[in-house]
C-alpha positions as semicolon CSV with decimal commas, in nm:
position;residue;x (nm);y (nm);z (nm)
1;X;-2,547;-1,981;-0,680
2;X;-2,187;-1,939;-0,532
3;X;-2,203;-1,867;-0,173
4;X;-2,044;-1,530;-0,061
5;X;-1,662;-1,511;0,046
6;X;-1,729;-1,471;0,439
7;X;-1,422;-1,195;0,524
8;X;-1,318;-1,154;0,855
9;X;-1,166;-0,878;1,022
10;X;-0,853;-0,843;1,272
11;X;-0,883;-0,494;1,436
12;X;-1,126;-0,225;1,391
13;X;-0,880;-0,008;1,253
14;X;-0,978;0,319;1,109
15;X;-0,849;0,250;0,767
16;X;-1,085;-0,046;0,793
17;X;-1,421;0,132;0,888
18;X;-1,347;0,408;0,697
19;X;-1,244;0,290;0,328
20;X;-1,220;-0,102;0,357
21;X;-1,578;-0,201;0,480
22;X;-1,768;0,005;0,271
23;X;-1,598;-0,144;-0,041
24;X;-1,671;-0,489;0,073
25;X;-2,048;-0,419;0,117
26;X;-2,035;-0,291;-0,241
27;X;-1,829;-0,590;-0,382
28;X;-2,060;-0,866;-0,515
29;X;-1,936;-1,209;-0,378
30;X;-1,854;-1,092;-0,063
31;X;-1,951;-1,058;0,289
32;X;-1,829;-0,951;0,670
33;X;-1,848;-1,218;0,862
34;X;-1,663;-1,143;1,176
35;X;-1,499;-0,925;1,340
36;X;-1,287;-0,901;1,658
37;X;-1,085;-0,569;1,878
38;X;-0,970;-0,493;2,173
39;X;-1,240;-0,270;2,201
40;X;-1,612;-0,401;2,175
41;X;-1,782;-0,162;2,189
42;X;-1,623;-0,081;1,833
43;X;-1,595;-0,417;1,709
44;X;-2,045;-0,385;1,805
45;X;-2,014;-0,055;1,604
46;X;-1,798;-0,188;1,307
47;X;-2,105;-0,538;1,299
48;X;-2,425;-0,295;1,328
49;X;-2,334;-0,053;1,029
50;X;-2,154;-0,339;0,822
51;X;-2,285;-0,659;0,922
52;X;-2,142;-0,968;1,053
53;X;-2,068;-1,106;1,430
54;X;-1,863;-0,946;1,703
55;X;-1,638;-1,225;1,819
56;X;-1,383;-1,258;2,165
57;X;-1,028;-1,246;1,974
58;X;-0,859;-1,309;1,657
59;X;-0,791;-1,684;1,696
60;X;-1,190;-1,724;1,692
61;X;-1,224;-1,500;1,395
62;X;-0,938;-1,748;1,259
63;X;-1,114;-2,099;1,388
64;X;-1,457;-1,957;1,270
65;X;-1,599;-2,177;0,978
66;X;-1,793;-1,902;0,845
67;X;-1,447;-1,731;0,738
68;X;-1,301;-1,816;0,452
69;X;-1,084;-1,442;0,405
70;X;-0,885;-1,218;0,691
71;X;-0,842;-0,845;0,682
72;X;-0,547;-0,798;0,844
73;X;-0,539;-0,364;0,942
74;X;-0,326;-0,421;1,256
75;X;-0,014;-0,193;1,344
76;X;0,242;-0,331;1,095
77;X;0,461;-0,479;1,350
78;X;0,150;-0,734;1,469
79;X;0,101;-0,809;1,091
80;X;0,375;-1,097;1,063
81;X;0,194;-1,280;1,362
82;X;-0,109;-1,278;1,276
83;X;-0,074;-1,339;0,889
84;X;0,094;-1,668;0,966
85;X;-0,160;-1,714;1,184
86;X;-0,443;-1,751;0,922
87;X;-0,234;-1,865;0,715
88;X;-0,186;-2,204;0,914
89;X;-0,594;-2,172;0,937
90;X;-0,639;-2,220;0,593
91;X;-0,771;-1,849;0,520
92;X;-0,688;-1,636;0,209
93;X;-0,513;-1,319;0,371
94;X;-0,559;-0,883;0,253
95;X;-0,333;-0,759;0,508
96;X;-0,241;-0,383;0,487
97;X;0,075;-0,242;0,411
98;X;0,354;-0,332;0,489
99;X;0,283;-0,690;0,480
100;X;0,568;-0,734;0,765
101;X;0,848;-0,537;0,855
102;X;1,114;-0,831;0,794
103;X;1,201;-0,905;0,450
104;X;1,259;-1,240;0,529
105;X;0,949;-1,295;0,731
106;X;0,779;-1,124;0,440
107;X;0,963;-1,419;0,177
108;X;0,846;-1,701;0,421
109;X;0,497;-1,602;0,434
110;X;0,440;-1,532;0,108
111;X;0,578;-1,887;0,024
112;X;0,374;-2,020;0,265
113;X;0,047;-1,893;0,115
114;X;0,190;-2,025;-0,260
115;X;0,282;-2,368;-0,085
116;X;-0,091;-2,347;0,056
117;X;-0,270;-2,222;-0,234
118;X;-0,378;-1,976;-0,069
119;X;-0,398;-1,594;-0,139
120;X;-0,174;-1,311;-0,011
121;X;-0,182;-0,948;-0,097
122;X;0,006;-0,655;0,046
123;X;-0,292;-0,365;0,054
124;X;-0,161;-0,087;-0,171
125;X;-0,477;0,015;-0,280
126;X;-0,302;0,267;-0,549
127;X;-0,171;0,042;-0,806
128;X;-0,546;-0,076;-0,888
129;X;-0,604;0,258;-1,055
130;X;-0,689;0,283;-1,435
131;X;-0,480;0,579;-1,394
132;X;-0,131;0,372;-1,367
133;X;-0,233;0,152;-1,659
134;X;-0,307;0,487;-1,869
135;X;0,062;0,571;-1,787
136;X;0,212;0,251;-1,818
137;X;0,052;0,258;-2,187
138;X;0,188;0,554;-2,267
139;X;0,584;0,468;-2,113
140;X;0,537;0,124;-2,373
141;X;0,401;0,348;-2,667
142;X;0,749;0,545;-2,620
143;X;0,581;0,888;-2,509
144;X;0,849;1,037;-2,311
145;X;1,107;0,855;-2,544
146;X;1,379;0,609;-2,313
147;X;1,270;0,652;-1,973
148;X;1,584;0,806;-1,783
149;X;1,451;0,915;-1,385
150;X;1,122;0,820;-1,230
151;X;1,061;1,121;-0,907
152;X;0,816;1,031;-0,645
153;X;0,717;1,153;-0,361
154;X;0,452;1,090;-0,077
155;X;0,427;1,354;0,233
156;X;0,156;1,396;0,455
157;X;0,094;1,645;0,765
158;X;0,213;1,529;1,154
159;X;-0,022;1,309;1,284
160;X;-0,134;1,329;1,652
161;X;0,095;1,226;1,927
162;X;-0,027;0,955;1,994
163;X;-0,092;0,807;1,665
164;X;0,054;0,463;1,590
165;X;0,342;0,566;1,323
166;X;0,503;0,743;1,618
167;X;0,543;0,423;1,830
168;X;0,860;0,219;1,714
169;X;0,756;-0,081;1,893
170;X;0,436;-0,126;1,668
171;X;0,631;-0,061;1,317
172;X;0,573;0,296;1,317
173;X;0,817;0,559;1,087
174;X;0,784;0,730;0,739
175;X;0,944;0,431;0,537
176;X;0,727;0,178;0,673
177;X;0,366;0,382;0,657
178;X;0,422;0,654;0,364
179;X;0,711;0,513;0,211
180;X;0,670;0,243;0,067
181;X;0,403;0,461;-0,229
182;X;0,707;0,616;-0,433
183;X;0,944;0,272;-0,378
184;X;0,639;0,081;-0,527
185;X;0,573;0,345;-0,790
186;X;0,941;0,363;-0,861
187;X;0,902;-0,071;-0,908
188;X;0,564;0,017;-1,097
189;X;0,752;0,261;-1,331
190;X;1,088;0,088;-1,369
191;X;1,002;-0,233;-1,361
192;X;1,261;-0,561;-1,182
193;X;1,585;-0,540;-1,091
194;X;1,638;-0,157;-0,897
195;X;1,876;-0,160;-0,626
196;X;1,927;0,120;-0,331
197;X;2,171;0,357;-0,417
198;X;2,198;0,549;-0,104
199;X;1,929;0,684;0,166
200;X;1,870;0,956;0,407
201;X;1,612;0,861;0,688
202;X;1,580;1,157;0,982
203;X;1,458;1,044;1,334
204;X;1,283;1,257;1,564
205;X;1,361;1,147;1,927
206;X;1,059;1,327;2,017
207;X;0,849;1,063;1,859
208;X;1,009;0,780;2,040
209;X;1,311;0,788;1,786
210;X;1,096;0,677;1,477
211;X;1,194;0,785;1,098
212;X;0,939;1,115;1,049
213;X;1,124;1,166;0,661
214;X;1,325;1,005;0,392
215;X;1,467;1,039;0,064
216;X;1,597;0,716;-0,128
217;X;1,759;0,700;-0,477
218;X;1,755;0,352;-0,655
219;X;1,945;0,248;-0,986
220;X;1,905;-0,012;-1,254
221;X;2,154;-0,161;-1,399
222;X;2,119;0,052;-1,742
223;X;2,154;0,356;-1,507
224;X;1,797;0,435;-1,523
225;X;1,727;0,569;-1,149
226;X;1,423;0,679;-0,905
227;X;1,427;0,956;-0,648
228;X;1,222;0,954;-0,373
229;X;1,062;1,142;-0,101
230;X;0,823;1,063;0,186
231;X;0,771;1,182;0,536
232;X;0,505;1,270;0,821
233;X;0,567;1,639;0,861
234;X;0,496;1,816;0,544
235;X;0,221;1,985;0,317
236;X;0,019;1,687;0,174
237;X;0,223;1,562;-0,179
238;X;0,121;1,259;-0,361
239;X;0,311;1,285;-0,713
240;X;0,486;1,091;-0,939
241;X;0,679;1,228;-1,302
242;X;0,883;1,045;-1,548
243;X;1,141;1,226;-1,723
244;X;1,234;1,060;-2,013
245;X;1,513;1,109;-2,361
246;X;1,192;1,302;-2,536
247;X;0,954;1,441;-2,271
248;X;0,807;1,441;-1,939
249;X;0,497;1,288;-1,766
250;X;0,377;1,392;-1,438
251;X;0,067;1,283;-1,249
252;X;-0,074;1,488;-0,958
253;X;-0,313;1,254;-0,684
254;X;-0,095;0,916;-0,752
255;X;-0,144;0,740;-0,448
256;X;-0,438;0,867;-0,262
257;X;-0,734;1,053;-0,486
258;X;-1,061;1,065;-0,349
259;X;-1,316;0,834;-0,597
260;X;-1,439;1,130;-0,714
261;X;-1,137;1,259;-0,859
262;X;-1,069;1,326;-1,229
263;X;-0,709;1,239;-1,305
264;X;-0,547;1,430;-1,541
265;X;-0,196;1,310;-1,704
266;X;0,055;1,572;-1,834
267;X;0,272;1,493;-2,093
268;X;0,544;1,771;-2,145
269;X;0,737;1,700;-2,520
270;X;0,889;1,929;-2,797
271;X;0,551;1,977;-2,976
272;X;0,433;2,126;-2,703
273;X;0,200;1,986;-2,372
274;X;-0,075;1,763;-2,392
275;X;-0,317;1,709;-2,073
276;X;-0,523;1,406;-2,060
277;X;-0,808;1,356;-1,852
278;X;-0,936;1,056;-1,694
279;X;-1,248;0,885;-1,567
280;X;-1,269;0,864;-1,159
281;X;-1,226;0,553;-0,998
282;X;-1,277;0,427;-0,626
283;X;-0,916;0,272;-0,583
284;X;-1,046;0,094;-0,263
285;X;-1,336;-0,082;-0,418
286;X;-1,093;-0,164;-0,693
287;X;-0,863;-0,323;-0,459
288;X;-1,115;-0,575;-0,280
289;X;-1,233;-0,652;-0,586
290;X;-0,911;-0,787;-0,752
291;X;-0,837;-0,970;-0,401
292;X;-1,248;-1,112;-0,422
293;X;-1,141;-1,245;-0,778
294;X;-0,812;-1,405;-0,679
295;X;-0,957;-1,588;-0,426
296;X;-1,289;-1,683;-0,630
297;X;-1,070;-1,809;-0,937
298;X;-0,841;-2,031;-0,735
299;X;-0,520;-1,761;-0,864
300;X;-0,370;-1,834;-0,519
301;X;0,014;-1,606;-0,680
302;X;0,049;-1,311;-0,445
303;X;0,268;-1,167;-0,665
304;X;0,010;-1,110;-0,956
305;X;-0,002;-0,835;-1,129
306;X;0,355;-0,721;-1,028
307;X;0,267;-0,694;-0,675
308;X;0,536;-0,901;-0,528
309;X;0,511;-0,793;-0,179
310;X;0,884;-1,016;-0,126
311;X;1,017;-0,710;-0,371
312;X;0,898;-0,440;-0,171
313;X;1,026;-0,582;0,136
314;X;1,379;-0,636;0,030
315;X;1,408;-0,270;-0,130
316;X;1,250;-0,128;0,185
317;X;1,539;-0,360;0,399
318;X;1,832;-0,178;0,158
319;X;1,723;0,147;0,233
320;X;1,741;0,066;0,614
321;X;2,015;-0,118;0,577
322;X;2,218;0,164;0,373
323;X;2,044;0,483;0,502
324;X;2,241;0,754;0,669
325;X;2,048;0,915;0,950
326;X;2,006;1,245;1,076
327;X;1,856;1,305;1,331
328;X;1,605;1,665;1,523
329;X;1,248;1,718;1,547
330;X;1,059;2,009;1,382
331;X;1,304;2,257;1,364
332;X;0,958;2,541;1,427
């Protein structure tokens, strides 16, 4: 018998007590093993309800033989550090999104890691829906016809002041945390080779000058195009649609469902509209699982199953680097 992946964990995040852990102790071949935070007393919580050891810092979750993985659910701005970190330690590496905020950091780790033969993967949990290969099925079977404009968009209600996508220091702003769903939906959809067209990002100087909303459009070269929304200050909207030479497709709940929910896909075409529902799936147990089976069959390419995180990164640096910025807080 195979012994378990021992995981360890970098920061008792929320993300990571909340939906992380409990898929790990409900994916076969694979255990906590450690876990380390700048507060004990939750890093003694975290060990008693999942298992594992409460250790000083993160270089002896890193030096700790009985760690083979990292969960990396820092503040994105501490995820570059410490990803090279156990990277150098030998460890496979599920670091949340984004993987770095540098696109070039992003390319040198992730070559690192292939160099190493090690694993790397960028945590969007969405893309391991059945839901997305459902629509990618139907895209390939010609359902909307050509596919002209992919729409997208990803809002969520203001956080509270304090929260850590406020601070710009600790790689806080819409594009970063909220984001990156449509662009990677939009590289999902459309597949290689998009490009930013243009960008709107608005800062609040309120929340220490940080991007609170954004719109992108992107173009391929056979003037197929995505348009995007996001932002940190709106009625909860997780959507995607496809609008294509001979119908439309639109799916409700694309990046964050609940595991109970029943997707439903609507195709729009001249015959009339056809809604198909779909089985629920826990996204977040889907996700550890495909990163528990990369590491477990030796499949050490971070970029498998089109999940290139280097991709992601360098569309996220062209909206920065082209975005026009306006800038007032909540005009209420």
């Amino acid at each position: 018998m195979t012994a378990p992946l021992g995981l360890g964990v970098l920061g008792a995040a929320d993300i990571a007590v909340r939906r992380v852990l409990p898929a790990v102790s409900r994916t076969p071949g694979v255990e906590l093993a450690a876990v380390a935070s700048r507060d004990p007393e939750r890093a003694g919580a975290v060990v008693r309800e999942f298992g594992g050891a409460v250790l000083p810092g993160y270089p002896e979750v890193l030096a700790d033989p009985r760690v083979h993985a990292v969960y990396v659910p820092l503040p994105a701005a501490l995820h570059g550090r410490w990803v090279r970190a156990a990277l150098e330690a030998g460890k496979h590496v599920l670091a949340e999104k984004p993987l770095t905020t540098d696109a070039r950091e992003t390319a040198a780790l992730v070559d690192r890691a292939r160099r190493s033969g090690l694993v790397l993967r960028e945590n969007y949990m969405f893309v391991h829906h059945p839901q997305h290969r459902t629509v990618r099925r139907l895209l390939a079977e010609g359902a909307v016809g050509r596919v002209r404009v992919v729409s997208a968009a990803f809002t969520i209600p203001p956080r509270p002041a304090a929260d850590i996508r406020y601070r710009a220091a600790l790689g806080g702003g819409a594009l970063f945390d909220v984001g990156g769903y449509p662009l990677r939906a939009a590289r999902m959809l459309l597949g290689p080779g998009l490009r930013v067209t243009g960008a709107v990002l608005r800062r609040d100087p309120a929340r220490d000058g940080v991007d609170v909303a954004g719109s992108v459009l992107l173009h391929r070269a056979d003037g197929a195009a995505a348009q995007l929304s996001f932002g940190m200050e709106h009625h909860y909207t997780s959507r995607y649609e496809v609008l294509g030479s001979a119908g439309r497709l639109r799916l409700d709940h694309a990046f964050t469902p609940p595991a109970d929910h029943r997707p439903v896909v609507v195709l729009e075409r001249a015959a009339g509209t056809e809604r198909r529902e779909l089985e629920p799936y826990d996204q977040c147990l889907g996700a550890v699982q495909a990163f528990v089976r990369a590491v477990q069959s030796g499949r050490a390419d971070s970029g498998a199953g089109g999940e290139d995180p280097v991709q992601q990164a360098e569309l996220t640096a062209g909206v920065h680097r082209l975005a026009q910025y306006a800038l007032g807080g909540d005009p209420r």
